Amino acid sequence: MTTESLPSTARSEALFARARAVTPGGVNSPVRAFRSVGGTPRFIREAHGAHLTDADGTRYLDYIGSWGPMILGHDHPAVREAIASALTGGTSFGAPNEREVQLAETVTRITGVDRVRFVNSGTEATMSALRLARGFTGRKYILKFRGNYHGHADGLLVEAGSGLMTNAAGALGQAAPSSAGVPQEYAALTLVSEYNDPAALDTLMAERGHEVAAVIFEPVVGNAGVLIPTPEFLAALHRVREHGVLLIADEVMTGFRLSLKGATGLLGLTPDLTCWGKIIGGGLPVGAYGGRADVMDFVSPQGPVYQAGTLSGNPLAMAAGLATLEILEGDPGLYGRLEAYTGTLADGLRSAAREAGVILSVNHIGSMLTAFHQDAPDGSIRTYADAARSDTAAFAGWFQHMLGRGIYWAPSQFESIFVSGAHTDHDLNATLDAARAAYAGLGGAA
Ligand SMILES: *Cc1c(COP(=O)(O)O)cnc(C)c1O
């Protein structure tokens, strides 16, 4: 790479130094620190449409979209206006307000759940849904899948994907905490099975199903890189209910992204509970969980399962979510456009890599995509173990080339990128031009 052409990162470097002095690792969420790709994380000054501008004034084409929420692009005029209008009425009441009702009506109408409860993050949504499942069933174990990430609640930081993918895997059904501070006794209440392995799930359910309150899963995995479920695995997931187990779809990433009805709608799933986050808040902090009335009515004050939040249902956040979902509902063609862009991007990456002699295996669905640096047929990467075979050093090199060319890809091999409605054909061509140069710069086998 020709270093003399690279833009300055002096201000980001200075801010990062200040941040490290006052915040652990200089960031408020680990993957932002660029640890797995190296270099200085860019401090972002502003974002509009599909572009970010950093503290040094460098503009990037953004494929992170705040890790999923910005499906309409940044600073969408209608969302900005909705927030501005809510702002004139005060920012928090600690009492019910009409916007909460409107967003709940919209979510139930779109997704078909009977009831929904709003919280402030995806983590809170999954944590609360599991407490509800335990309260409803009177059972204490939960089951999750290796490499799936459901936020950072204690019992879910077990074999938990994404930034935690360096941890060694234990035997099936046996839970190893992926974080210090999670007691083994607590992790022991979380059973683990392999994603996309229906036989392993059936076996574990036959042995332990009667003790399990809920099976929680990413209906399409984004947090080990993109992994797509097989029909056989989805059928096995639905069979867990024969054991009196609740099925919890974690749609925090996929909800309102893979279709208006999320992955659940796209794949024909019928979970008992669903968790949302990211898009549901339109770029402000919102999470939610919802489902059947008989289960949801176990939540306090209606039922015995306690869950609360000082800022839950915040009027600004509700306004942003409502504006976002209304735009998505009113533009049914959007999902097809996102999918077409992503499909062309996938094909372009494959051929650019092939031309340069770089090995690559691309998984994509809807507007989510991961290009794994490994020699595997496209679509054959289905499990955490498959994903983990990727060449992370090659990915890091490619990422830096792309960043140097103004393309801001997700700074980890084990993340999805996100395409938004603000990405244009011009952006697509610019991305593929940069990718060709970046793969060539990697010095592949050719
Ligand atoms: C992002 C994410 C979460 C956690 O949401 P936060 O808002 O970061 O707490 C949970 N589950 C999935 C599938 C996610 O992608």
CSV table of C-alpha atoms and ligand atoms in Angstrom, one decimal:
chain,number,residue,atom,x,y,z
A,1,MET,CA,0.0,0.0,0.0
A,2,THR,CA,1.3,3.5,-0.8
A,3,THR,CA,1.4,5.1,2.6
A,4,GLU,CA,2.1,8.6,1.4
A,5,SER,CA,-1.4,8.8,-0.1
A,6,LEU,CA,-3.1,8.0,3.2
A,7,PRO,CA,-5.0,10.7,5.0
A,8,SER,CA,-3.9,11.9,8.4
A,9,THR,CA,-5.3,10.3,11.5
A,10,ALA,CA,-3.6,12.7,13.9
A,11,ARG,CA,-6.8,13.9,15.6
A,12,SER,CA,-8.2,10.4,16.0
A,13,GLU,CA,-4.8,9.4,17.5
A,14,ALA,CA,-4.9,12.3,19.9
A,15,LEU,CA,-8.5,11.6,20.9
A,16,PHE,CA,-7.7,7.9,21.4
A,17,ALA,CA,-4.8,8.8,23.7
A,18,ARG,CA,-7.1,11.0,25.8
A,19,ALA,CA,-9.9,8.3,25.8
A,20,ARG,CA,-7.5,5.6,26.9
A,21,ALA,CA,-6.6,7.7,30.0
A,22,VAL,CA,-10.2,7.9,31.1
A,23,THR,CA,-12.0,4.9,29.6
A,24,PRO,CA,-10.9,1.2,29.6
A,25,GLY,CA,-9.2,0.6,26.3
A,26,GLY,CA,-10.4,4.1,25.1
A,27,VAL,CA,-13.8,2.8,24.0
A,28,ASN,CA,-17.3,2.1,25.3
A,29,SER,CA,-17.7,-1.1,23.4
A,30,PRO,CA,-14.7,-3.4,22.7
A,31,VAL,CA,-14.8,-4.0,18.9
A,32,ARG,CA,-14.5,-0.3,18.3
A,33,ALA,CA,-10.9,-0.4,19.5
A,34,PHE,CA,-9.7,-2.1,16.3
A,35,ARG,CA,-7.8,-4.7,18.4
A,36,SER,CA,-8.3,-7.5,15.8
A,37,VAL,CA,-7.3,-5.4,12.8
A,38,GLY,CA,-4.7,-3.0,14.4
A,39,GLY,CA,-4.3,0.7,13.9
A,40,THR,CA,-6.1,3.7,15.3
A,41,PRO,CA,-9.8,3.6,15.6
A,42,ARG,CA,-11.3,6.5,13.8
A,43,PHE,CA,-13.2,9.0,16.0
A,44,ILE,CA,-16.4,9.9,14.1
A,45,ARG,CA,-17.4,13.5,14.0
A,46,GLU,CA,-20.6,13.1,11.9
A,47,ALA,CA,-22.5,10.8,9.7
A,48,HIS,CA,-25.0,11.5,6.8
A,49,GLY,CA,-26.5,8.9,4.5
A,50,ALA,CA,-24.0,6.1,3.8
A,51,HIS,CA,-21.0,8.2,4.9
A,52,LEU,CA,-19.0,8.8,8.1
A,53,THR,CA,-16.6,11.7,8.6
A,54,ASP,CA,-13.9,11.3,11.1
A,55,ALA,CA,-12.2,13.9,13.4
A,56,ASP,CA,-9.5,14.5,10.8
A,57,GLY,CA,-12.1,15.3,8.2
A,58,THR,CA,-11.7,12.1,6.2
A,59,ARG,CA,-14.9,10.7,4.7
A,60,TYR,CA,-15.7,7.0,4.6
A,61,LEU,CA,-18.3,4.9,2.9
A,62,ASP,CA,-19.9,3.2,5.9
A,63,TYR,CA,-20.7,-0.6,6.0
A,64,ILE,CA,-21.2,-0.7,9.8
A,65,GLY,CA,-24.4,1.4,10.1
A,66,SER,CA,-23.8,1.6,13.8
A,67,TRP,CA,-23.7,-2.2,13.8
A,68,GLY,CA,-27.1,-2.5,12.3
A,69,PRO,CA,-29.6,0.2,13.4
A,70,MET,CA,-29.0,2.6,10.5
A,71,ILE,CA,-30.9,0.7,7.8
A,72,LEU,CA,-32.1,4.0,6.3
A,73,GLY,CA,-28.7,5.6,6.4
A,74,HIS,CA,-27.5,8.2,8.9
A,75,ASP,CA,-29.3,11.4,9.6
A,76,HIS,CA,-32.4,10.4,7.6
A,77,PRO,CA,-34.5,13.6,7.3
A,78,ALA,CA,-37.8,12.0,8.5
A,79,VAL,CA,-36.1,10.4,11.5
A,80,ARG,CA,-34.3,13.6,12.4
A,81,GLU,CA,-37.5,15.6,12.2
A,82,ALA,CA,-39.4,13.1,14.4
A,83,ILE,CA,-36.7,13.4,17.0
A,84,ALA,CA,-36.6,17.2,16.8
A,85,SER,CA,-40.3,17.3,17.2
A,86,ALA,CA,-40.3,15.0,20.2
A,87,LEU,CA,-37.4,17.1,21.7
A,88,THR,CA,-39.6,20.2,21.9
A,89,GLY,CA,-41.8,18.4,24.4
A,90,GLY,CA,-39.1,17.3,26.9
A,91,THR,CA,-36.8,14.4,27.0
A,92,SER,CA,-38.0,12.0,29.7
A,93,PHE,CA,-41.1,11.7,31.8
A,94,GLY,CA,-40.9,8.5,33.9
A,95,ALA,CA,-44.6,8.2,33.1
A,96,PRO,CA,-46.5,6.6,30.1
A,97,ASN,CA,-46.7,8.6,26.9
A,98,GLU,CA,-48.5,8.2,23.6
A,99,ARG,CA,-45.4,7.4,21.5
A,100,GLU,CA,-44.8,4.2,23.4
A,101,VAL,CA,-48.3,3.1,22.6
A,102,GLN,CA,-47.8,4.0,18.9
A,103,LEU,CA,-44.5,2.1,18.6
A,104,ALA,CA,-46.0,-0.9,20.4
A,105,GLU,CA,-49.0,-0.9,18.1
A,106,THR,CA,-46.6,-0.7,15.1
A,107,VAL,CA,-44.4,-3.5,16.3
A,108,THR,CA,-47.3,-5.8,17.1
A,109,ARG,CA,-49.0,-5.0,13.8
A,110,ILE,CA,-45.8,-5.7,11.8
A,111,THR,CA,-44.5,-8.8,13.6
A,112,GLY,CA,-47.7,-10.4,14.8
A,113,VAL,CA,-46.7,-10.7,18.5
A,114,ASP,CA,-49.5,-10.0,21.0
A,115,ARG,CA,-47.6,-7.8,23.4
A,116,VAL,CA,-44.3,-6.0,23.5
A,117,ARG,CA,-42.2,-4.4,26.4
A,118,PHE,CA,-39.6,-1.7,25.6
A,119,VAL,CA,-36.2,-1.6,27.2
A,120,ASN,CA,-33.1,0.3,26.4
A,121,SER,CA,-30.7,-2.2,24.6
A,122,GLY,CA,-30.6,-5.6,23.0
A,123,THR,CA,-28.8,-6.9,26.1
A,124,GLU,CA,-31.7,-5.9,28.3
A,125,ALA,CA,-34.2,-7.5,25.9
A,126,THR,CA,-32.5,-10.9,25.9
A,127,MET,CA,-31.8,-10.8,29.6
A,128,SER,CA,-35.5,-9.9,30.4
A,129,ALA,CA,-36.9,-12.5,27.9
A,130,LEU,CA,-34.8,-15.2,29.7
A,131,ARG,CA,-36.0,-14.2,33.1
A,132,LEU,CA,-39.6,-14.3,31.7
A,133,ALA,CA,-39.1,-17.8,30.3
A,134,ARG,CA,-37.7,-19.0,33.6
A,135,GLY,CA,-40.6,-17.4,35.5
A,136,PHE,CA,-43.2,-18.8,33.0
A,137,THR,CA,-41.8,-22.4,32.9
A,138,GLY,CA,-40.5,-22.6,36.5
A,139,ARG,CA,-37.3,-24.1,35.0
A,140,LYS,CA,-33.7,-22.8,35.5
A,141,TYR,CA,-31.6,-23.9,32.5
A,142,ILE,CA,-31.4,-22.1,29.2
A,143,LEU,CA,-29.8,-23.3,26.0
A,144,LYS,CA,-27.8,-21.2,23.5
A,145,PHE,CA,-25.6,-21.9,20.5
A,146,ARG,CA,-21.9,-21.7,20.2
A,147,GLY,CA,-20.8,-18.4,18.5
A,148,ASN,CA,-24.2,-16.8,19.0
A,149,TYR,CA,-24.1,-13.4,20.7
A,150,HIS,CA,-27.1,-12.2,22.7
A,151,GLY,CA,-25.6,-9.2,24.5
A,152,HIS,CA,-23.5,-9.2,27.7
A,153,ALA,CA,-25.8,-10.5,30.4
A,154,ASP,CA,-23.9,-13.0,32.6
A,155,GLY,CA,-25.7,-16.1,31.6
A,156,LEU,CA,-25.3,-15.3,27.9
A,157,LEU,CA,-21.6,-14.6,28.0
A,158,VAL,CA,-21.0,-18.3,27.4
A,159,GLU,CA,-19.4,-19.4,24.1
A,160,ALA,CA,-20.5,-16.0,22.8
A,161,GLY,CA,-19.2,-15.1,19.4
A,162,SER,CA,-17.9,-11.9,17.9
A,163,GLY,CA,-15.2,-10.2,19.9
A,164,LEU,CA,-14.9,-13.4,22.1
A,165,MET,CA,-14.1,-15.8,19.3
A,166,THR,CA,-10.6,-16.5,20.5
A,167,ASN,CA,-11.8,-18.7,23.4
A,168,ALA,CA,-11.3,-22.5,23.2
A,169,ALA,CA,-14.5,-24.4,22.7
A,170,GLY,CA,-15.6,-26.9,25.3
A,171,ALA,CA,-17.6,-30.2,24.9
A,172,LEU,CA,-21.2,-29.9,23.7
A,173,GLY,CA,-23.7,-29.1,26.4
A,174,GLN,CA,-21.0,-27.9,28.6
A,175,ALA,CA,-20.8,-24.2,29.2
A,176,ALA,CA,-17.5,-22.2,29.5
A,177,PRO,CA,-17.8,-18.5,30.4
A,178,SER,CA,-16.4,-16.2,27.7
A,179,SER,CA,-15.7,-13.5,30.2
A,180,ALA,CA,-14.0,-13.1,33.6
A,181,GLY,CA,-16.5,-12.2,36.2
A,182,VAL,CA,-19.1,-14.8,35.2
A,183,PRO,CA,-19.1,-17.5,37.9
A,184,GLN,CA,-18.8,-21.0,36.6
A,185,GLU,CA,-21.9,-21.8,38.7
A,186,TYR,CA,-23.8,-19.2,36.8
A,187,ALA,CA,-22.5,-20.3,33.4
A,188,ALA,CA,-23.5,-23.9,34.3
A,189,LEU,CA,-27.1,-22.9,34.0
A,190,THR,CA,-26.5,-22.2,30.3
A,191,LEU,CA,-26.3,-25.3,28.1
A,192,VAL,CA,-24.5,-24.9,24.7
A,193,SER,CA,-25.1,-26.7,21.5
A,194,GLU,CA,-23.6,-26.3,18.0
A,195,TYR,CA,-25.4,-24.0,15.5
A,196,ASN,CA,-26.8,-25.8,12.5
A,197,ASP,CA,-26.4,-29.2,14.1
A,198,PRO,CA,-30.0,-30.6,14.5
A,199,ALA,CA,-28.8,-34.0,15.8
A,200,ALA,CA,-26.9,-32.4,18.6
A,201,LEU,CA,-29.8,-30.3,19.6
A,202,ASP,CA,-32.2,-33.3,19.5
A,203,THR,CA,-29.9,-35.3,21.7
A,204,LEU,CA,-29.4,-32.6,24.2
A,205,MET,CA,-33.1,-32.0,24.3
A,206,ALA,CA,-33.9,-35.7,24.8
A,207,GLU,CA,-31.5,-35.7,27.8
A,208,ARG,CA,-32.1,-32.3,29.4
A,209,GLY,CA,-35.2,-30.8,27.7
A,210,HIS,CA,-37.4,-31.2,30.8
A,211,GLU,CA,-35.1,-28.9,32.7
A,212,VAL,CA,-34.8,-26.2,30.0
A,213,ALA,CA,-36.8,-23.0,30.2
A,214,ALA,CA,-35.8,-21.6,26.8
A,215,VAL,CA,-33.7,-22.0,23.7
A,216,ILE,CA,-32.4,-18.7,22.5
A,217,PHE,CA,-30.9,-18.4,19.1
A,218,GLU,CA,-29.9,-15.9,16.3
A,219,PRO,CA,-32.3,-16.8,13.5
A,220,VAL,CA,-29.5,-15.8,11.1
A,221,VAL,CA,-26.2,-15.4,12.9
A,222,GLY,CA,-24.4,-12.1,12.5
A,223,ASN,CA,-22.0,-12.3,15.4
A,224,ALA,CA,-19.7,-15.1,14.2
A,225,GLY,CA,-19.8,-13.6,10.8
A,226,VAL,CA,-22.9,-14.3,8.9
A,227,LEU,CA,-24.1,-17.9,9.3
A,228,ILE,CA,-27.3,-19.0,7.6
A,229,PRO,CA,-29.5,-21.7,9.3
A,230,THR,CA,-30.3,-24.9,7.4
A,231,PRO,CA,-34.0,-26.0,7.1
A,232,GLU,CA,-33.2,-29.1,9.1
A,233,PHE,CA,-31.8,-27.0,12.0
A,234,LEU,CA,-34.9,-24.7,11.9
A,235,ALA,CA,-37.1,-27.8,12.2
A,236,ALA,CA,-35.1,-29.0,15.1
A,237,LEU,CA,-35.5,-25.6,16.8
A,238,HIS,CA,-39.2,-25.9,16.5
A,239,ARG,CA,-39.2,-29.4,18.0
A,240,VAL,CA,-37.8,-28.1,21.3
A,241,ARG,CA,-41.3,-27.1,22.2
A,242,GLU,CA,-42.3,-30.8,22.5
A,243,HIS,CA,-40.3,-30.6,25.8
A,244,GLY,CA,-42.3,-27.6,27.1
A,245,VAL,CA,-39.4,-25.3,26.2
A,246,LEU,CA,-40.0,-21.7,25.0
A,247,LEU,CA,-38.3,-20.8,21.7
A,248,ILE,CA,-36.7,-17.3,21.8
A,249,ALA,CA,-35.7,-15.7,18.5
A,250,ASP,CA,-33.0,-13.1,19.1
A,251,GLU,CA,-33.8,-10.7,16.3
A,252,VAL,CA,-31.8,-7.8,17.8
A,253,MET,CA,-29.7,-7.7,14.6
A,254,THR,CA,-32.1,-9.3,12.0
A,255,GLY,CA,-35.4,-7.7,13.1
A,256,PHE,CA,-36.7,-5.3,10.5
A,257,ARG,CA,-33.5,-5.9,8.5
A,258,LEU,CA,-33.8,-9.2,6.7
A,259,SER,CA,-37.5,-8.4,6.0
A,260,LEU,CA,-40.1,-6.1,7.5
A,261,LYS,CA,-41.0,-9.1,9.7
A,262,GLY,CA,-37.3,-9.9,10.3
A,263,ALA,CA,-35.6,-13.3,9.9
A,264,THR,CA,-38.7,-14.8,11.6
A,265,GLY,CA,-40.8,-13.7,8.6
A,266,LEU,CA,-38.2,-14.5,6.0
A,267,LEU,CA,-37.6,-18.0,7.3
A,268,GLY,CA,-41.1,-18.8,8.4
A,269,LEU,CA,-40.2,-19.2,12.1
A,270,THR,CA,-42.8,-19.2,14.9
A,271,PRO,CA,-41.0,-18.4,18.1
A,272,ASP,CA,-42.7,-18.0,21.5
A,273,LEU,CA,-40.8,-14.8,22.3
A,274,THR,CA,-38.8,-12.4,20.1
A,275,CYS,CA,-36.1,-9.9,21.1
A,276,TRP,CA,-35.4,-6.7,19.2
A,277,GLY,CA,-32.9,-3.9,19.4
A,278,LYS,CA,-30.9,-1.8,16.9
A,279,ILE,CA,-33.3,-0.9,14.1
A,280,ILE,CA,-36.3,-0.7,16.5
A,281,GLY,CA,-34.8,2.4,18.0
A,282,GLY,CA,-33.8,4.1,14.7
A,283,GLY,CA,-30.4,5.0,16.0
A,284,LEU,CA,-31.4,5.8,19.6
A,285,PRO,CA,-31.1,3.3,22.5
A,286,VAL,CA,-34.1,0.9,22.4
A,287,GLY,CA,-34.6,-2.8,22.9
A,288,ALA,CA,-37.8,-4.8,23.2
A,289,TYR,CA,-39.1,-8.2,23.8
A,290,GLY,CA,-42.5,-9.6,22.9
A,291,GLY,CA,-44.6,-12.6,22.2
A,292,ARG,CA,-47.7,-14.5,23.1
A,293,ALA,CA,-50.1,-12.8,25.5
A,294,ASP,CA,-50.2,-15.7,28.0
A,295,VAL,CA,-46.4,-15.6,28.3
A,296,MET,CA,-46.0,-11.8,28.2
A,297,ASP,CA,-48.6,-11.3,30.8
A,298,PHE,CA,-46.2,-12.9,33.3
A,299,VAL,CA,-44.3,-9.6,33.2
A,300,SER,CA,-44.8,-7.1,36.0
A,301,PRO,CA,-47.0,-5.3,36.9
A,302,GLN,CA,-49.4,-7.8,35.1
A,303,GLY,CA,-47.5,-10.8,36.4
A,304,PRO,CA,-44.8,-12.0,38.8
A,305,VAL,CA,-41.6,-11.5,36.6
A,306,TYR,CA,-40.0,-8.2,37.6
A,307,GLN,CA,-38.5,-5.9,34.9
A,308,ALA,CA,-38.3,-2.1,34.9
A,309,GLY,CA,-36.5,0.8,33.4
A,310,THR,CA,-36.2,4.5,34.3
A,311,LEU,CA,-35.7,5.6,30.7
A,312,SER,CA,-37.7,2.8,29.0
A,313,GLY,CA,-40.2,4.2,26.5
A,314,ASN,CA,-38.2,7.4,26.3
A,315,PRO,CA,-40.0,9.8,24.0
A,316,LEU,CA,-37.1,10.7,21.8
A,317,ALA,CA,-36.2,7.0,21.3
A,318,MET,CA,-39.8,6.0,20.6
A,319,ALA,CA,-40.0,8.8,18.0
A,320,ALA,CA,-36.9,7.7,16.2
A,321,GLY,CA,-38.1,4.0,16.2
A,322,LEU,CA,-41.5,4.9,15.1
A,323,ALA,CA,-40.3,7.1,12.2
A,324,THR,CA,-37.9,4.4,11.1
A,325,LEU,CA,-40.5,1.6,11.1
A,326,GLU,CA,-43.1,3.8,9.4
A,327,ILE,CA,-40.6,4.4,6.5
A,328,LEU,CA,-39.8,0.7,6.3
A,329,GLU,CA,-43.5,-0.2,6.2
A,330,GLY,CA,-44.2,2.4,3.5
A,331,ASP,CA,-41.4,1.3,1.2
A,332,PRO,CA,-41.8,-2.4,0.6
A,333,GLY,CA,-39.3,-2.3,-2.3
A,334,LEU,CA,-36.5,-1.3,0.0
A,335,TYR,CA,-35.6,-4.9,1.1
A,336,GLY,CA,-35.3,-6.1,-2.5
A,337,ARG,CA,-33.0,-3.1,-3.3
A,338,LEU,CA,-30.8,-3.9,-0.3
A,339,GLU,CA,-30.6,-7.6,-1.3
A,340,ALA,CA,-29.7,-6.7,-4.9
A,341,TYR,CA,-26.9,-4.4,-3.8
A,342,THR,CA,-25.6,-7.0,-1.3
A,343,GLY,CA,-25.8,-9.8,-3.9
A,344,THR,CA,-23.8,-7.7,-6.4
A,345,LEU,CA,-21.3,-6.8,-3.7
A,346,ALA,CA,-20.9,-10.5,-2.9
A,347,ASP,CA,-20.3,-11.5,-6.6
A,348,GLY,CA,-17.9,-8.6,-7.0
A,349,LEU,CA,-15.9,-9.5,-4.0
A,350,ARG,CA,-15.6,-13.1,-5.1
A,351,SER,CA,-14.4,-12.2,-8.6
A,352,ALA,CA,-12.0,-9.5,-7.3
A,353,ALA,CA,-10.5,-12.0,-4.9
A,354,ARG,CA,-10.2,-14.7,-7.5
A,355,GLU,CA,-8.5,-12.4,-9.9
A,356,ALA,CA,-5.9,-11.5,-7.3
A,357,GLY,CA,-5.4,-15.1,-6.2
A,358,VAL,CA,-6.9,-14.4,-2.7
A,359,ILE,CA,-9.1,-17.2,-1.2
A,360,LEU,CA,-12.5,-16.1,0.0
A,361,SER,CA,-15.8,-17.6,1.0
A,362,VAL,CA,-18.8,-15.3,1.1
A,363,ASN,CA,-22.0,-15.7,3.1
A,364,HIS,CA,-24.8,-13.2,2.5
A,365,ILE,CA,-28.5,-12.9,3.1
A,366,GLY,CA,-30.6,-9.8,2.6
A,367,SER,CA,-28.4,-6.8,3.5
A,368,MET,CA,-25.9,-8.8,5.7
A,369,LEU,CA,-22.6,-10.2,4.4
A,370,THR,CA,-19.4,-11.6,5.6
A,371,ALA,CA,-16.4,-12.4,3.4
A,372,PHE,CA,-14.5,-15.1,5.2
A,373,HIS,CA,-10.8,-15.3,4.3
A,374,GLN,CA,-10.6,-19.1,3.9
A,375,ASP,CA,-10.7,-21.8,1.3
A,376,ALA,CA,-14.3,-23.1,1.5
A,377,PRO,CA,-17.1,-23.3,-1.1
A,378,ASP,CA,-19.4,-20.3,-0.9
A,379,GLY,CA,-22.2,-20.9,1.6
A,380,SER,CA,-20.5,-23.9,3.2
A,381,ILE,CA,-19.5,-22.0,6.4
A,382,ARG,CA,-22.3,-22.9,8.7
A,383,THR,CA,-20.9,-23.2,12.3
A,384,TYR,CA,-18.7,-21.3,14.7
A,385,ALA,CA,-15.9,-23.8,14.1
A,386,ASP,CA,-16.2,-23.3,10.3
A,387,ALA,CA,-16.0,-19.5,10.7
A,388,ALA,CA,-13.1,-19.8,13.2
A,389,ARG,CA,-10.9,-21.3,10.5
A,390,SER,CA,-10.6,-18.0,8.7
A,391,ASP,CA,-7.3,-16.2,8.2
A,392,THR,CA,-7.7,-13.2,10.5
A,393,ALA,CA,-4.3,-11.7,9.5
A,394,ALA,CA,-5.3,-11.7,5.9
A,395,PHE,CA,-8.6,-10.1,6.8
A,396,ALA,CA,-6.9,-7.4,8.9
A,397,GLY,CA,-4.6,-6.6,6.0
A,398,TRP,CA,-7.5,-6.3,3.6
A,399,PHE,CA,-9.5,-4.2,6.1
A,400,GLN,CA,-6.6,-1.7,6.4
A,401,HIS,CA,-6.3,-1.4,2.6
A,402,MET,CA,-10.0,-0.8,2.4
A,403,LEU,CA,-10.0,1.8,5.1
A,404,GLY,CA,-7.0,3.6,3.5
A,405,ARG,CA,-9.2,3.8,0.3
A,406,GLY,CA,-12.1,5.3,2.2
A,407,ILE,CA,-14.2,2.1,2.7
A,408,TYR,CA,-15.2,1.5,6.4
A,409,TRP,CA,-15.7,-2.3,6.6
A,410,ALA,CA,-16.6,-4.0,10.0
A,411,PRO,CA,-13.2,-4.2,11.9
A,412,SER,CA,-13.4,-7.9,12.6
A,413,GLN,CA,-13.5,-11.1,10.5
A,414,PHE,CA,-16.4,-12.3,12.7
A,415,GLU,CA,-18.9,-9.6,12.0
A,416,SER,CA,-21.5,-8.9,9.4
A,417,ILE,CA,-21.5,-5.7,7.3
A,418,PHE,CA,-24.7,-3.9,6.8
A,419,VAL,CA,-26.0,-2.2,3.6
A,420,SER,CA,-28.4,0.7,4.0
A,421,GLY,CA,-31.0,2.4,1.8
A,422,ALA,CA,-28.6,5.2,1.4
A,423,HIS,CA,-26.0,3.1,-0.4
A,424,THR,CA,-26.0,3.9,-4.2
A,425,ASP,CA,-24.8,2.1,-7.3
A,426,HIS,CA,-21.9,4.6,-7.3
A,427,ASP,CA,-21.0,3.5,-3.8
A,428,LEU,CA,-21.1,-0.1,-4.9
A,429,ASN,CA,-18.7,0.5,-7.8
A,430,ALA,CA,-16.4,2.5,-5.5
A,431,THR,CA,-16.4,-0.4,-3.0
A,432,LEU,CA,-15.6,-3.0,-5.7
A,433,ASP,CA,-12.8,-0.8,-7.2
A,434,ALA,CA,-11.3,-0.5,-3.7
A,435,ALA,CA,-11.7,-4.2,-3.1
A,436,ARG,CA,-9.9,-5.1,-6.3
A,437,ALA,CA,-7.0,-2.9,-5.3
A,438,ALA,CA,-7.0,-4.2,-1.8
A,439,TYR,CA,-7.0,-7.9,-2.8
A,440,ALA,CA,-4.2,-7.1,-5.3
A,441,GLY,CA,-2.3,-5.4,-2.5
A,442,LEU,CA,-2.6,-8.5,-0.3
A,443,GLY,CA,-0.3,-10.2,-2.7
A,444,GLY,CA,-2.3,-13.4,-3.2
A,445,ALA,CA,-1.0,-16.7,-4.6
A,446,ALA,CA,-1.2,-15.3,-8.2
B,1,LIG,C1,-26.2,-6.4,19.1
B,1,LIG,C2,-26.9,-7.7,19.6
B,1,LIG,C3,-27.3,-7.8,20.9
B,1,LIG,C4,-27.0,-6.8,22.0
B,1,LIG,O1,-27.6,-5.6,21.8
B,1,LIG,P1,-27.0,-4.3,22.5
B,1,LIG,O2,-28.0,-3.2,22.2
B,1,LIG,O3,-25.6,-4.1,22.0
B,1,LIG,O4,-27.0,-4.6,24.0
B,1,LIG,C5,-28.0,-9.0,21.2
B,1,LIG,N1,-28.3,-9.9,20.3
B,1,LIG,C6,-27.8,-9.8,19.0
B,1,LIG,C7,-28.2,-10.9,18.0
B,1,LIG,C8,-27.1,-8.7,18.6
B,1,LIG,O5,-26.7,-8.6,17.4
